[in-house]
mmCIF file of C-alpha atoms in Angstrom:
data_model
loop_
_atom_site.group_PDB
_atom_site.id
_atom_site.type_symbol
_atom_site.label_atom_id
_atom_site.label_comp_id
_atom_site.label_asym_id
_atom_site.label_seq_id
_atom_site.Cartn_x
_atom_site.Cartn_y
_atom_site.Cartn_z
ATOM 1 C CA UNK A 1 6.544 -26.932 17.344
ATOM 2 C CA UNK A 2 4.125 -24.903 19.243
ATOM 3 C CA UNK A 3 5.034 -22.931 22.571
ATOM 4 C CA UNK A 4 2.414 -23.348 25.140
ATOM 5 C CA UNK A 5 1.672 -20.385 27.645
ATOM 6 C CA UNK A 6 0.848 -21.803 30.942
ATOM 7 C CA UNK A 7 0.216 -18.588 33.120
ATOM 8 C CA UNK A 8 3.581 -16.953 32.163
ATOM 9 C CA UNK A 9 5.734 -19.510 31.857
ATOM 10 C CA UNK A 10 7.025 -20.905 28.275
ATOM 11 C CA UNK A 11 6.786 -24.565 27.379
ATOM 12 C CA UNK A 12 8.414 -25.490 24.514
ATOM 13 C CA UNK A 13 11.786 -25.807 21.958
ATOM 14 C CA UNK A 14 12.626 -22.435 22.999
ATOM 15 C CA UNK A 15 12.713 -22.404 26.332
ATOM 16 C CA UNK A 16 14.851 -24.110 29.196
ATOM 17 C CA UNK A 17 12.953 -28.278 29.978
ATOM 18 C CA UNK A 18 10.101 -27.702 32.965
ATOM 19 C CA UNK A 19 10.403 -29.617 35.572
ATOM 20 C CA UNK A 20 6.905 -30.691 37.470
ATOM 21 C CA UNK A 21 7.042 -31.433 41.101
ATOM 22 C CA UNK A 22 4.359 -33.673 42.565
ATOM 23 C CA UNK A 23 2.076 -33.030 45.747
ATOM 24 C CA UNK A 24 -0.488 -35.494 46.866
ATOM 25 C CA UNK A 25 -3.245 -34.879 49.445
ATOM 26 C CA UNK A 26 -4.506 -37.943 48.347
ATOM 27 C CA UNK A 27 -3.762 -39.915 51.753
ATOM 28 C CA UNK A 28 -3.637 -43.485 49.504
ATOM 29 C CA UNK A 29 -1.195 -42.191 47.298
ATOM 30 C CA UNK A 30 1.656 -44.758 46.986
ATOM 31 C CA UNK A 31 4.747 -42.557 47.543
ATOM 32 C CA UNK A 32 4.960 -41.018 50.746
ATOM 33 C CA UNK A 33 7.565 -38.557 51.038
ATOM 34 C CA UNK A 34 4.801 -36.294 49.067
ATOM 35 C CA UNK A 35 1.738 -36.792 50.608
ATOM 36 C CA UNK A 36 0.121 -34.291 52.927
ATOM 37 C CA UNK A 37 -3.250 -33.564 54.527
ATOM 38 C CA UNK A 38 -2.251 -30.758 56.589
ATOM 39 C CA UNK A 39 -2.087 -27.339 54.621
ATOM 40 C CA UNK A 40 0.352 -25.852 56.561
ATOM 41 C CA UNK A 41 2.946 -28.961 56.319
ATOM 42 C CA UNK A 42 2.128 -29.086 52.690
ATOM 43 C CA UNK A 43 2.995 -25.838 52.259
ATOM 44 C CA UNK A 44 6.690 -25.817 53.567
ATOM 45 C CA UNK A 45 7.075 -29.048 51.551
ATOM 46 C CA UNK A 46 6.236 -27.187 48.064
ATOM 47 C CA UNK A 47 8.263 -23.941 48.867
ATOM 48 C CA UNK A 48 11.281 -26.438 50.420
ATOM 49 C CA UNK A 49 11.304 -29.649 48.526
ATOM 50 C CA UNK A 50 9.772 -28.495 45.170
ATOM 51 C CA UNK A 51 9.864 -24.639 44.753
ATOM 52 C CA UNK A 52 12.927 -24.324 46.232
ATOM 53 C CA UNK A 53 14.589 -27.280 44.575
ATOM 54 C CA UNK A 54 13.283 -26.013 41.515
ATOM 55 C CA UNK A 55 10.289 -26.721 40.305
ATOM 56 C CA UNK A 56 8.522 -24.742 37.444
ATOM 57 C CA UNK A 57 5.042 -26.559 38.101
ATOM 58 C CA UNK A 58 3.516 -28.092 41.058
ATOM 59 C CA UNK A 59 1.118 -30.565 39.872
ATOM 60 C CA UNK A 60 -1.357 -31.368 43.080
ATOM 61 C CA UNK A 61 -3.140 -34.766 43.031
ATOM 62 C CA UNK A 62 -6.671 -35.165 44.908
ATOM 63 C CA UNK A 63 -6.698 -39.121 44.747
ATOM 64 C CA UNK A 64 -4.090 -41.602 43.428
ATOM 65 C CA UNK A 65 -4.390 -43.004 39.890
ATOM 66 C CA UNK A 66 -3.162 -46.584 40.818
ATOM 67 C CA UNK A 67 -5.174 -48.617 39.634
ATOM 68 C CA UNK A 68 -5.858 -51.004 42.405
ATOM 69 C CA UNK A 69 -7.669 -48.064 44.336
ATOM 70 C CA UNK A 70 -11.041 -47.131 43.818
ATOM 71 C CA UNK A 71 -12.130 -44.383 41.607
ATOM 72 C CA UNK A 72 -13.205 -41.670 43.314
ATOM 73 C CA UNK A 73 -16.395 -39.450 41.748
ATOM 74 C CA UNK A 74 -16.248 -35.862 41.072
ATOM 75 C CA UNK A 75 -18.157 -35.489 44.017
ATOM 76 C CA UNK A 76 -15.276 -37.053 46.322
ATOM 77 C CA UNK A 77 -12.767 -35.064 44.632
ATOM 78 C CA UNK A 78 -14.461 -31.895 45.574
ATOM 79 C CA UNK A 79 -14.213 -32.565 48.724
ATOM 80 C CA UNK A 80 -10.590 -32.341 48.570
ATOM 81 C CA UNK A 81 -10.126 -29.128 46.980
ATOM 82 C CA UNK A 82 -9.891 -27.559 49.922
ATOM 83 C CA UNK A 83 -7.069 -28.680 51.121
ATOM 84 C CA UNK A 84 -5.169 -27.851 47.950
ATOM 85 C CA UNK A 85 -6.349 -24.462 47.291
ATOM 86 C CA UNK A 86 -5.715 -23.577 50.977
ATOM 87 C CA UNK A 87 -1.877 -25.196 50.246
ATOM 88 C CA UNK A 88 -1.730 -23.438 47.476
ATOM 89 C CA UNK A 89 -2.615 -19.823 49.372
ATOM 90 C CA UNK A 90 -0.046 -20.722 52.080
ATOM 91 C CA UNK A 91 2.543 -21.272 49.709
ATOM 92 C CA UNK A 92 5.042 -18.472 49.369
ATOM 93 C CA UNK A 93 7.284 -19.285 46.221
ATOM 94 C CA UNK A 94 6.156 -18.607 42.859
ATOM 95 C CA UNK A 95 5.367 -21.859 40.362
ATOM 96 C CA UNK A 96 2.620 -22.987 37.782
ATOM 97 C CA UNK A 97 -0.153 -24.934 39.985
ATOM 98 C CA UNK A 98 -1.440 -27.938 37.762
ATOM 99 C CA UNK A 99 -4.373 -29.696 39.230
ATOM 100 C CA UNK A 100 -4.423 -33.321 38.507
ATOM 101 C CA UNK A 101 -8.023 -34.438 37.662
ATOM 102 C CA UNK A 102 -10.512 -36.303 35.101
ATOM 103 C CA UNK A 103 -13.147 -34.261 35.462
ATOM 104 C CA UNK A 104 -14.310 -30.825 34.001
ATOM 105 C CA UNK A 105 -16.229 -29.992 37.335
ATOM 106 C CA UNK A 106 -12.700 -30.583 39.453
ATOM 107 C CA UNK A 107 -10.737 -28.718 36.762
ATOM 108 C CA UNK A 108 -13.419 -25.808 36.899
ATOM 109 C CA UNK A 109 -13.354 -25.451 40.387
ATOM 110 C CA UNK A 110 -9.762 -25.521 40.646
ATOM 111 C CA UNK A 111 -9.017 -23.088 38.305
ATOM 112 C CA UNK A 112 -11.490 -20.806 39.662
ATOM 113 C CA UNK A 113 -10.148 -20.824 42.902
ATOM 114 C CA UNK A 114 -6.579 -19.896 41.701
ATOM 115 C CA UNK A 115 -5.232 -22.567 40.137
ATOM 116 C CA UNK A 116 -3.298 -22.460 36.556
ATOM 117 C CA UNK A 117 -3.202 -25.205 34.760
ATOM 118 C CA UNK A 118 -4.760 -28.931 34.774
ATOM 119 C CA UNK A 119 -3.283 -32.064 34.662
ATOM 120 C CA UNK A 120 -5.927 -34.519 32.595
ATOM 121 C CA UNK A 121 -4.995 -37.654 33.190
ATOM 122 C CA UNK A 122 -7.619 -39.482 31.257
ATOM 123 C CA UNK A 123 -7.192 -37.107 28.071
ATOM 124 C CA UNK A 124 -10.279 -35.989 27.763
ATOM 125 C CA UNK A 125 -12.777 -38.928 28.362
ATOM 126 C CA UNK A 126 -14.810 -36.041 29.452
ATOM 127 C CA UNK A 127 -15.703 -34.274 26.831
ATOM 128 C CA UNK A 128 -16.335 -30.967 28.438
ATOM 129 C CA UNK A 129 -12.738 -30.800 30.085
ATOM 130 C CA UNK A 130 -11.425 -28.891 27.068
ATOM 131 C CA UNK A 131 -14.063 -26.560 26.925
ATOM 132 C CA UNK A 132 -13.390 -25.706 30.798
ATOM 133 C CA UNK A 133 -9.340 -25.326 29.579
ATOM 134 C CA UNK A 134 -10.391 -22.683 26.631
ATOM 135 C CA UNK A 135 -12.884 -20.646 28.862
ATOM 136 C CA UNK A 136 -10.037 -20.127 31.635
ATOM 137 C CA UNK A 137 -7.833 -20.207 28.821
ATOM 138 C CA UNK A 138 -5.501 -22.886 30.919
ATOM 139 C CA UNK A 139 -2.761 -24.840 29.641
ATOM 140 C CA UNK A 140 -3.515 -28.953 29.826
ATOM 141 C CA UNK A 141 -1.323 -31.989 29.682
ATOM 142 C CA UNK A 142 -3.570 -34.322 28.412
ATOM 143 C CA UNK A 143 -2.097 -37.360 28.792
ATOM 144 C CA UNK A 144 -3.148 -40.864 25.984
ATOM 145 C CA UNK A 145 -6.042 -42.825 27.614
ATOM 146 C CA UNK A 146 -9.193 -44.473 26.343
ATOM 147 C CA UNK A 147 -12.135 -42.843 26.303
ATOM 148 C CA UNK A 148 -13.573 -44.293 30.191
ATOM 149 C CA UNK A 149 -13.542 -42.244 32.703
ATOM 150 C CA UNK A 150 -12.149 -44.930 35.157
ATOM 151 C CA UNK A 151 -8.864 -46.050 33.004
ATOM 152 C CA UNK A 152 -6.418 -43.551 32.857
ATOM 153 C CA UNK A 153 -3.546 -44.471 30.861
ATOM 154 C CA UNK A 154 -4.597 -48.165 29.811
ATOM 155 C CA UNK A 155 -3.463 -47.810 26.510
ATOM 156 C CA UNK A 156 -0.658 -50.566 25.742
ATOM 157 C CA UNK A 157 0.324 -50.367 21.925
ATOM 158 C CA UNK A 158 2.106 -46.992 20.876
ATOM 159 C CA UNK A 159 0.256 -46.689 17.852
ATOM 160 C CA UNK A 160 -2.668 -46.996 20.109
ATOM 161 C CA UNK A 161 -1.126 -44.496 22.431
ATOM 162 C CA UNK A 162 -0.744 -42.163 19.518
ATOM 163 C CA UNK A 163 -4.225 -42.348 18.313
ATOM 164 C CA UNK A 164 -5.679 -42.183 21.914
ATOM 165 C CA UNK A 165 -4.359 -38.675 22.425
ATOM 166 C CA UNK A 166 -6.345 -37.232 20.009
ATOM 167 C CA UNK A 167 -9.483 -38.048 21.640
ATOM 168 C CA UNK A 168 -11.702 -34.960 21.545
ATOM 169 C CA UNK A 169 -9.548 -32.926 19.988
ATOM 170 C CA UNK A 170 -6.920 -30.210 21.089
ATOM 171 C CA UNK A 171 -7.323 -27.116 22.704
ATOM 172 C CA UNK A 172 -4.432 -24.133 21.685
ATOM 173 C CA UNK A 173 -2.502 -25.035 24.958
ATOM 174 C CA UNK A 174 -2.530 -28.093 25.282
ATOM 175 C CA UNK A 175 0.646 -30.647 26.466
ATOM 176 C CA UNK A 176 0.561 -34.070 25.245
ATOM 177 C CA UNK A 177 1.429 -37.050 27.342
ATOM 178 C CA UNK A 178 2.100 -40.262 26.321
ATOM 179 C CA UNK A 179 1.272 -42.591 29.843
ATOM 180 C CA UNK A 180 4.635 -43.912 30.759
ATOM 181 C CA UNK A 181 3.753 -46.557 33.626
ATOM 182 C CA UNK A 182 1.559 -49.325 34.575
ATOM 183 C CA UNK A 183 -2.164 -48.288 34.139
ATOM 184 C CA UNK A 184 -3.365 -51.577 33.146
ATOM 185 C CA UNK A 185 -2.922 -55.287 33.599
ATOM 186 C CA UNK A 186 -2.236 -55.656 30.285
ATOM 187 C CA UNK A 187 0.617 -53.156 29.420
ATOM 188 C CA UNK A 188 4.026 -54.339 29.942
ATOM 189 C CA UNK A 189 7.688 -52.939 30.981
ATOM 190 C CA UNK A 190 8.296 -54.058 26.918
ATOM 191 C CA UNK A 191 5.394 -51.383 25.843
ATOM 192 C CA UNK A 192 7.154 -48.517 27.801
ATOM 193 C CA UNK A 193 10.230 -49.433 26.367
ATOM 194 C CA UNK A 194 8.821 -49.158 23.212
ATOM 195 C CA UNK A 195 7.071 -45.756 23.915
ATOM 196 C CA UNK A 196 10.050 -44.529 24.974
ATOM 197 C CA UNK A 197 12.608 -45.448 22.106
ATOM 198 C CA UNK A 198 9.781 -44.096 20.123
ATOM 199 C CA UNK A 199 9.367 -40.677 22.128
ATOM 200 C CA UNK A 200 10.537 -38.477 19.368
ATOM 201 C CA UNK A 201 7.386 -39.799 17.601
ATOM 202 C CA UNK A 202 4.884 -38.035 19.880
ATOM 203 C CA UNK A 203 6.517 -34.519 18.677
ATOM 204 C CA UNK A 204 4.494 -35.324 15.642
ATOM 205 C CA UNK A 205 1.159 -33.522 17.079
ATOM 206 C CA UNK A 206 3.272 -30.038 17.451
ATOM 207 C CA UNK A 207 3.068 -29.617 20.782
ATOM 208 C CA UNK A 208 5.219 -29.789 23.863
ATOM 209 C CA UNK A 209 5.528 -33.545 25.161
ATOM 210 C CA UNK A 210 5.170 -34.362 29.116
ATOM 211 C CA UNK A 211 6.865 -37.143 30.462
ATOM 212 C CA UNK A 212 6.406 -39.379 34.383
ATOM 213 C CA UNK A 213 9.227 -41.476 33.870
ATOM 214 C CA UNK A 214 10.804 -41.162 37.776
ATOM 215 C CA UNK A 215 11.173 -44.414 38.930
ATOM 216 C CA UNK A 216 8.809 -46.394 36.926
ATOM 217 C CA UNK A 217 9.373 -50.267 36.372
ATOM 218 C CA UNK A 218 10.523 -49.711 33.386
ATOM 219 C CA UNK A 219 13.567 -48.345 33.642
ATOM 220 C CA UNK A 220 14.106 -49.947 37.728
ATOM 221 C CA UNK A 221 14.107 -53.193 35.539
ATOM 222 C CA UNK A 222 16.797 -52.563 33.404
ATOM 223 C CA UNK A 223 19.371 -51.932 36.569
ATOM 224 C CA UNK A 224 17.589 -54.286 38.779
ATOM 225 C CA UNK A 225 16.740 -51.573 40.995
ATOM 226 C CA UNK A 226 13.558 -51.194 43.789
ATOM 227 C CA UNK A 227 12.222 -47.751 43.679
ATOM 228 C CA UNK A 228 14.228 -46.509 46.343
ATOM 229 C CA UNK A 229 17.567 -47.119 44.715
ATOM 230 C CA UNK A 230 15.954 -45.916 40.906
ATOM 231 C CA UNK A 231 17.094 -42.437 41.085
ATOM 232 C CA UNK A 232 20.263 -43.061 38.947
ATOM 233 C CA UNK A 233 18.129 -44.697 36.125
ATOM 234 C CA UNK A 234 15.709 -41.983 36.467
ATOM 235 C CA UNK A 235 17.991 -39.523 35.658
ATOM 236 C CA UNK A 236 19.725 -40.844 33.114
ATOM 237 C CA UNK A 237 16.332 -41.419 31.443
ATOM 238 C CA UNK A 238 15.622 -37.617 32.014
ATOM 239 C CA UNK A 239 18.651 -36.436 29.634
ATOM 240 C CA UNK A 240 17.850 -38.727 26.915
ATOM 241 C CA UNK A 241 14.167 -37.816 27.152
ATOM 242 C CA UNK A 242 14.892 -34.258 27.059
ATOM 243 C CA UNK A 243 17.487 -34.780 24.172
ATOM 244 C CA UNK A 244 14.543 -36.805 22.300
ATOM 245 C CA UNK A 245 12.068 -33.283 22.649
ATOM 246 C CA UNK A 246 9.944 -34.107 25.721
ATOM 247 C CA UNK A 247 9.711 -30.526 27.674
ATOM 248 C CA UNK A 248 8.597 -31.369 30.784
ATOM 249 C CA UNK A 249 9.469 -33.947 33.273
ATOM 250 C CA UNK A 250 7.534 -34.760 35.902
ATOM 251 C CA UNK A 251 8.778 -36.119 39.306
ATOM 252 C CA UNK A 252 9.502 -36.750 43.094
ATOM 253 C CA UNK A 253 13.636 -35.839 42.564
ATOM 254 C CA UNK A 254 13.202 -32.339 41.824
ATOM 255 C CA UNK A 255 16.735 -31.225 42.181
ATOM 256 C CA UNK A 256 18.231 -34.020 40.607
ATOM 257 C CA UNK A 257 16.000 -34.384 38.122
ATOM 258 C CA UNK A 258 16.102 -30.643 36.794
ATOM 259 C CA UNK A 259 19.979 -30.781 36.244
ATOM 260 C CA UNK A 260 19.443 -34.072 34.334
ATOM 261 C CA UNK A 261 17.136 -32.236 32.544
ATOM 262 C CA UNK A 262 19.620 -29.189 31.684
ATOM 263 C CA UNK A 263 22.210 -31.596 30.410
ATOM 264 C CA UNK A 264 19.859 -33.414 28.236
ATOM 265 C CA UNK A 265 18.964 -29.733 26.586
ATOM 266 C CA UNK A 266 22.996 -28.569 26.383
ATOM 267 C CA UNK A 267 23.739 -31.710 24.111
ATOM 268 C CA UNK A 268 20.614 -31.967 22.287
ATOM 269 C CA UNK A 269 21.161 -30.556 18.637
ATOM 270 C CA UNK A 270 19.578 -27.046 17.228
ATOM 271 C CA UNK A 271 17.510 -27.141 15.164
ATOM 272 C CA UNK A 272 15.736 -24.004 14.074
ATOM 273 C CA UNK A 273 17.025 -21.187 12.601
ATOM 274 C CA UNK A 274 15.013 -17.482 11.991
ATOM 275 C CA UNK A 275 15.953 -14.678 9.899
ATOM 276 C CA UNK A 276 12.868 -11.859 10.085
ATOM 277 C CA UNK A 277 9.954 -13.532 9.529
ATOM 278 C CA UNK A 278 11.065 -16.656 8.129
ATOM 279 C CA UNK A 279 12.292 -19.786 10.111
ATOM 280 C CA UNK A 280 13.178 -23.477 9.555
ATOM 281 C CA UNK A 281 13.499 -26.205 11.772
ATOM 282 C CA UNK A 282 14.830 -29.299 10.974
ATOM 283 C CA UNK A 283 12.799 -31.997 12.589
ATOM 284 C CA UNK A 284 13.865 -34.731 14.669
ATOM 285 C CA UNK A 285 13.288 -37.511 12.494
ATOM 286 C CA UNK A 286 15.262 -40.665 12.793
ATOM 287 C CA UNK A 287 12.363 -43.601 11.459
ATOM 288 C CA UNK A 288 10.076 -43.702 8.980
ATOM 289 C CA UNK A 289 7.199 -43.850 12.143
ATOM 290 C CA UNK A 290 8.111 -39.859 12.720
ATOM 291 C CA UNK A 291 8.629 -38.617 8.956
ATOM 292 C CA UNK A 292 4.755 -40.477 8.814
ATOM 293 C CA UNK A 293 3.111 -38.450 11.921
ATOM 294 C CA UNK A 294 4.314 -34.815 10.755
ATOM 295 C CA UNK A 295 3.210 -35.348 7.020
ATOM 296 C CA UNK A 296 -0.192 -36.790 8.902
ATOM 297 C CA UNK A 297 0.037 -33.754 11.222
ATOM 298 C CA UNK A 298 0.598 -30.626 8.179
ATOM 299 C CA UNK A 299 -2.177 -32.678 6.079
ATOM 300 C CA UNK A 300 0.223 -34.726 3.394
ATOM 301 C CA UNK A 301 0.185 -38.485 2.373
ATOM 302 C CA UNK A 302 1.801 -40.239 5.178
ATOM 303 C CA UNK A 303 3.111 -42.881 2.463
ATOM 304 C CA UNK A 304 5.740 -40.151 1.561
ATOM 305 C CA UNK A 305 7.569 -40.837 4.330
ATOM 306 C CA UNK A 306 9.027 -44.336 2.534
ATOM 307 C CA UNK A 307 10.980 -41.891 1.078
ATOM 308 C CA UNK A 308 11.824 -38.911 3.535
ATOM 309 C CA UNK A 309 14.027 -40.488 5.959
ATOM 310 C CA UNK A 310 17.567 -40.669 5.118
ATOM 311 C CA UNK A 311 19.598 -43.160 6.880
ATOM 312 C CA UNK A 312 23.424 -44.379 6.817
ATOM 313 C CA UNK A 313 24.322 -48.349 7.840
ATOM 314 C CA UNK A 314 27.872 -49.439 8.157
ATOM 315 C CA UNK A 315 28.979 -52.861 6.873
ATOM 316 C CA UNK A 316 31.690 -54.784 7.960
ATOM 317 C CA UNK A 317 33.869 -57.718 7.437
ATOM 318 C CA UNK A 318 32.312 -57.802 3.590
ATOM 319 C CA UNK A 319 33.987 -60.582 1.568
ATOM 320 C CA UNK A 320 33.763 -60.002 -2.349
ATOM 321 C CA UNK A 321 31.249 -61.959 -3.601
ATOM 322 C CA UNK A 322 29.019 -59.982 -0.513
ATOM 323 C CA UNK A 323 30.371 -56.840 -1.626
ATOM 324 C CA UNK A 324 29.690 -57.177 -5.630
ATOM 325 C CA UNK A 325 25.952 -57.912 -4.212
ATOM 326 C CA UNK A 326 25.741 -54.933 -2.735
ATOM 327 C CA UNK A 327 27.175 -53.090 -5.847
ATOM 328 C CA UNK A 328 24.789 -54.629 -7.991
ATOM 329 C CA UNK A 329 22.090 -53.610 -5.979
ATOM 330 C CA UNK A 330 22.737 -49.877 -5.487
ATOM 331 C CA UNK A 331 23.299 -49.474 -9.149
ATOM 332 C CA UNK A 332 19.277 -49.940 -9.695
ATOM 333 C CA UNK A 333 18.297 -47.555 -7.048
ATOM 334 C CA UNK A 334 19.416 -43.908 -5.758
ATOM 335 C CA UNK A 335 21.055 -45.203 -2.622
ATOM 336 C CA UNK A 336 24.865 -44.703 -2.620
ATOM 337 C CA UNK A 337 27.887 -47.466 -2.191
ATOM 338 C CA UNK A 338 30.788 -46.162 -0.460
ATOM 339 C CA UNK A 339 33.389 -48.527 -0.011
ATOM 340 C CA UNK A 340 36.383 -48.829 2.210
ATOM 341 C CA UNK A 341 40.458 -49.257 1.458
ATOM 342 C CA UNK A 342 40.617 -52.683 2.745
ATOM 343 C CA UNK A 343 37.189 -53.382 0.857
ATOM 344 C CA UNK A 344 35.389 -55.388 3.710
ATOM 345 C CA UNK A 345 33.732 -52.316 5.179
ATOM 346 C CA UNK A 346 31.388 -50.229 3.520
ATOM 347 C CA UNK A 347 29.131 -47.418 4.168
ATOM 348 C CA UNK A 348 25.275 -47.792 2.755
ATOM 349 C CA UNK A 349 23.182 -44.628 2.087
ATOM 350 C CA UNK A 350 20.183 -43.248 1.070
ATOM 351 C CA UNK A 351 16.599 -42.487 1.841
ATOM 352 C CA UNK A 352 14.968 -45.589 3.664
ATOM 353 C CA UNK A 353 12.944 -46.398 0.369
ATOM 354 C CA UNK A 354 15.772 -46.638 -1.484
ATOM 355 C CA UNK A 355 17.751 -48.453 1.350
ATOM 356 C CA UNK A 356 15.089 -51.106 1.699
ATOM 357 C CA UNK A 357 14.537 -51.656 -2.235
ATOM 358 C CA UNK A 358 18.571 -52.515 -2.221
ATOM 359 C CA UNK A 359 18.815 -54.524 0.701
ATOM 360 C CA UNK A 360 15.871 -56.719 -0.975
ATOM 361 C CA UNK A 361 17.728 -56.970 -4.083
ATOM 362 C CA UNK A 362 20.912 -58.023 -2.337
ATOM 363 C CA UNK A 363 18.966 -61.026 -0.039
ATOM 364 C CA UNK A 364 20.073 -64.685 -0.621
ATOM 365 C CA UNK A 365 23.951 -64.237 -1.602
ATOM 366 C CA UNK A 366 25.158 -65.520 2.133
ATOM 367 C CA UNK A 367 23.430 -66.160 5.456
ATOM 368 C CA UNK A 368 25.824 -63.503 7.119
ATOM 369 C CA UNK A 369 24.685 -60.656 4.485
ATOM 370 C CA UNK A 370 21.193 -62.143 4.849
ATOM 371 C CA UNK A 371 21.272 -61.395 8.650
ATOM 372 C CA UNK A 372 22.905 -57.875 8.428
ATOM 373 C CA UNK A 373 20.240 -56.645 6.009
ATOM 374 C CA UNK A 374 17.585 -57.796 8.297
ATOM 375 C CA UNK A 375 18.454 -54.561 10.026
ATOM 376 C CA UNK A 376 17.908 -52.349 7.576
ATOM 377 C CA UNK A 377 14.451 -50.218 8.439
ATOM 378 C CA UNK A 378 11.431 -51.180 5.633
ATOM 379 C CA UNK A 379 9.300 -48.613 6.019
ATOM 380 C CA UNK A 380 5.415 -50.285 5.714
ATOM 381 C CA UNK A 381 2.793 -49.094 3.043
#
C-alpha cells in the first residue's frame, strides 16, 4: 500500500486515519451548518468547528454535487474561487486545503492560488485534471464516476465502481474513492451496502481509500434515523471503515468522527512487518473478490485467487449420515475435517477452491446440509 504525500501530511497504513472536514460556499448546498459566503465567518468556522475539532483536511466545495441542482460550468465555478482562497488566507490553523471540483481549470486555479490538494469528484472525466495534479505535484481523491462531466458518482454496481476508478489512469498521489451516496436515480441504499461490505476490495489499486459515509441513507436506514439523529450510525460506520483500510473519512462531525476513527485504527490488526530493507504485509483479504484485484493489480492471473483465500466454516447440529458426507468429501480434496467430541459440530477448512469443490461433492444428502453449504463462498471463473 502506497503512502500519499499531500503537502506534508501522510496518508496511508502508516499513519494515524485523516479526517476531512467539509466547507461549502456553495449557497445551495444541502447541509447548512457548513455553508458560508462571507470569508470572514467562514474562516472562524474552519479554525473552530473543523481545525480546531480536528481536522487534517478541509475540503472546500464551490457548488453542491446533488444531483437535482444544476451543473455549474467552469466558468461559474471561477467565480467562486474567491471566496475560498480569501477563506483560506483568513484562516489561522494549519490543515491540508482540498478543493472540490471537476474541472482541470478550477483545480489549476486553486492550486495556484494556495491551495493543496483537489478533491475530483467526477474521477477524471476530464482528462487533463491529472496532468494539472502532476505539474503542482498535488495529491487527488479521485473518486469512481463515469466518464461525463455532469454525473459524478452515478456508478451503481461495485464491479462497475471498481472499473470506473481507473478512468484515465493514476497519478503517483492519488486517493481513491469509491462514491458512497445517492448520485443517481438508479443506485440504491442495497448498492452502498454492498460497496461497503466490500470496502476492503477497493485496497486492491494500492492506494489510500477515501470514504463520505456521514449520514448517508444508507446507513440512516438501517436505524431508522433522519439525518439529524444519524450521527450514532455514522460513527459506528467510521470504526468499521477504518478497521476495513479506508484512510480518510470525510464529514460534517469532525470531533466525533475523528475518535471513531482512532478506535477503528487501535483494533484493526497489523499487518506489516520490516526488517532493513525487506518488509511483508499481509493483506486484508477475506473473499475471493480481494485475493482477484491485488493479483490484477501486481500483473498475475486473477483466476488464482480460486485458490488463495483460505477460509474456516463451522457446522453444527451434524447428524451422522451428514457428517460421513462431509468426510467423504474432504478426503478427495486438500480441505481439512475437524470434528467435534459430541460429533454434531465440525470445523471445515481450506482454501475457498478446495472448500467449494467439497461442499459440491457433499450436495443432495439432506435439505438441512443442502442449505448450510449454500453458504460456502464459490469463487467464479
Amino acid at each position: 500500500m502506497r503512502t500519499v504525500d499531500a503537502a506534508g501530511l501522510g496518508i496511508g497504513d502508516d499513519h494515524p486515519p485523516r479526517i476531512m472536514g467539509v466547507l461549502n460556499v456553495s449557497r445551495e448546498s444541502p447541509y447548512d451548518p457548513s455553508v458560508y459566503d462571507d470569508p470572514s465567518e467562514a474562516a472562524a468556522y474552519v479554525d473552530e468547528e473543523l481545525i480546531g475539532e480536528g481536522a487534517d483536511i478541509v475540503d472546500v466545495g464551490l457548488e453542491s454535487a446533488n444531483k437535482k441542482f444544476d451543473v455549474l460550468t467552469a466558468e461559474q465555478e471561477l467565480e467562486r474561487l474567491d471566496t475560498a482562497v480569501e477563506t483560506v488566507e483568513s484562516v489561522s490553523g494549519d490543515a491540508v486545503f482540498s478543493i472540490e471540483t471537476r474541472y482541470h481549470e478550477v483545480a489549476e486555479a486553486a492550486l495556484s492560488r494556495g491551495f493543496d490538494m483537489v478533491n475530483d469528484i467526477c474521477g477524471f472525466a476530464d482528462p487533463e485534471m491529472p496532468r494539472v495534479c502532476e505539474e503542482f505535484d498535488a495529491a487527488v481523491a479521485k473518486m469512481a464516476s463515469p466518464p461525463d462531466l455532469e454525473r459524478p458518482g452515478a456508478v451503481e454496481e461495485v464491479d462497475d465502481i471498481y472499473e470506473a476508478l481507473s478512468l484515465n489512469g493514476f497519478t503517483d498521489k492519488t486517493i481513491v474513492d469509491p462514491a458512497f451516496g445517492g448520485w443517481s436515480e438508479a443506485k440504491t441504499l442495497a448498492h452502498d451496502r454492498e460497496t461497503f461490505h466490500r470496502l476492503r476490495e477497493f485496497r486492491g489499486y494500492g492506494r489510500p481509500i477515501l470514504v463520505s459515509i456521514n449520514r448517508k441513507n444508507f446507513l440512516r436506514s438501517v436505524a431508522g434515523r433522519d439525518t439529524e439523529g444519524a450521527l450514532p450510525v455514522s460513527l459506528a460506520a467510521t470504526s468499521m471503515a477504518v478497521e476495513r483500510g479506508a484512510h480518510i473519512v470525510r464529514t460534517h462531525d469532525v470531533a466525533e468522527t475523528r475518535d471513531a476513527a482512532l478506535i477503528g485504527k487501535e483494533f484493526a490488526r497489523e499487518r506489516t512487518r520490516r526488517s532493513d530493507d525487506v518488509s511483508v504485509e499481509e493483506l486484508d483479504v477475506t473473499t475471493v473478490g480481494d485475493a482477484r484485484r491485488h493479483l490484477d493489480r501486481v500483473g498475475g492471473d486473477p483466476a488464482a485467487a480460486g485458490d488463495a483465500v483460505a477460509r474456516v466454516y463451522e457446522f453444527g447440529g451434524l447428524d451422522a449420515e451428514e457428517l460421513g458426507a462431509l468426510r467423504a468429501a474432504v478426503a478427495e480434496s486438500t480441505a481439512v475435517l475437524a470434528v467435534g467430541e459430541a460429533e454434531s459440530t465440525a470445523l471445515l477448512v481450506g482454501t475457498s477452491r478446495a472448500l467449494a469443490e467439497s461442499a459440491d461433492a457433499a450436495n443432495g444428502v439432506t435439505e438441512a446440509l443442502d442449505a448450510a453449504l449454500a453458504s460456502v463462498e464459490r469463487p467464479t471463473e
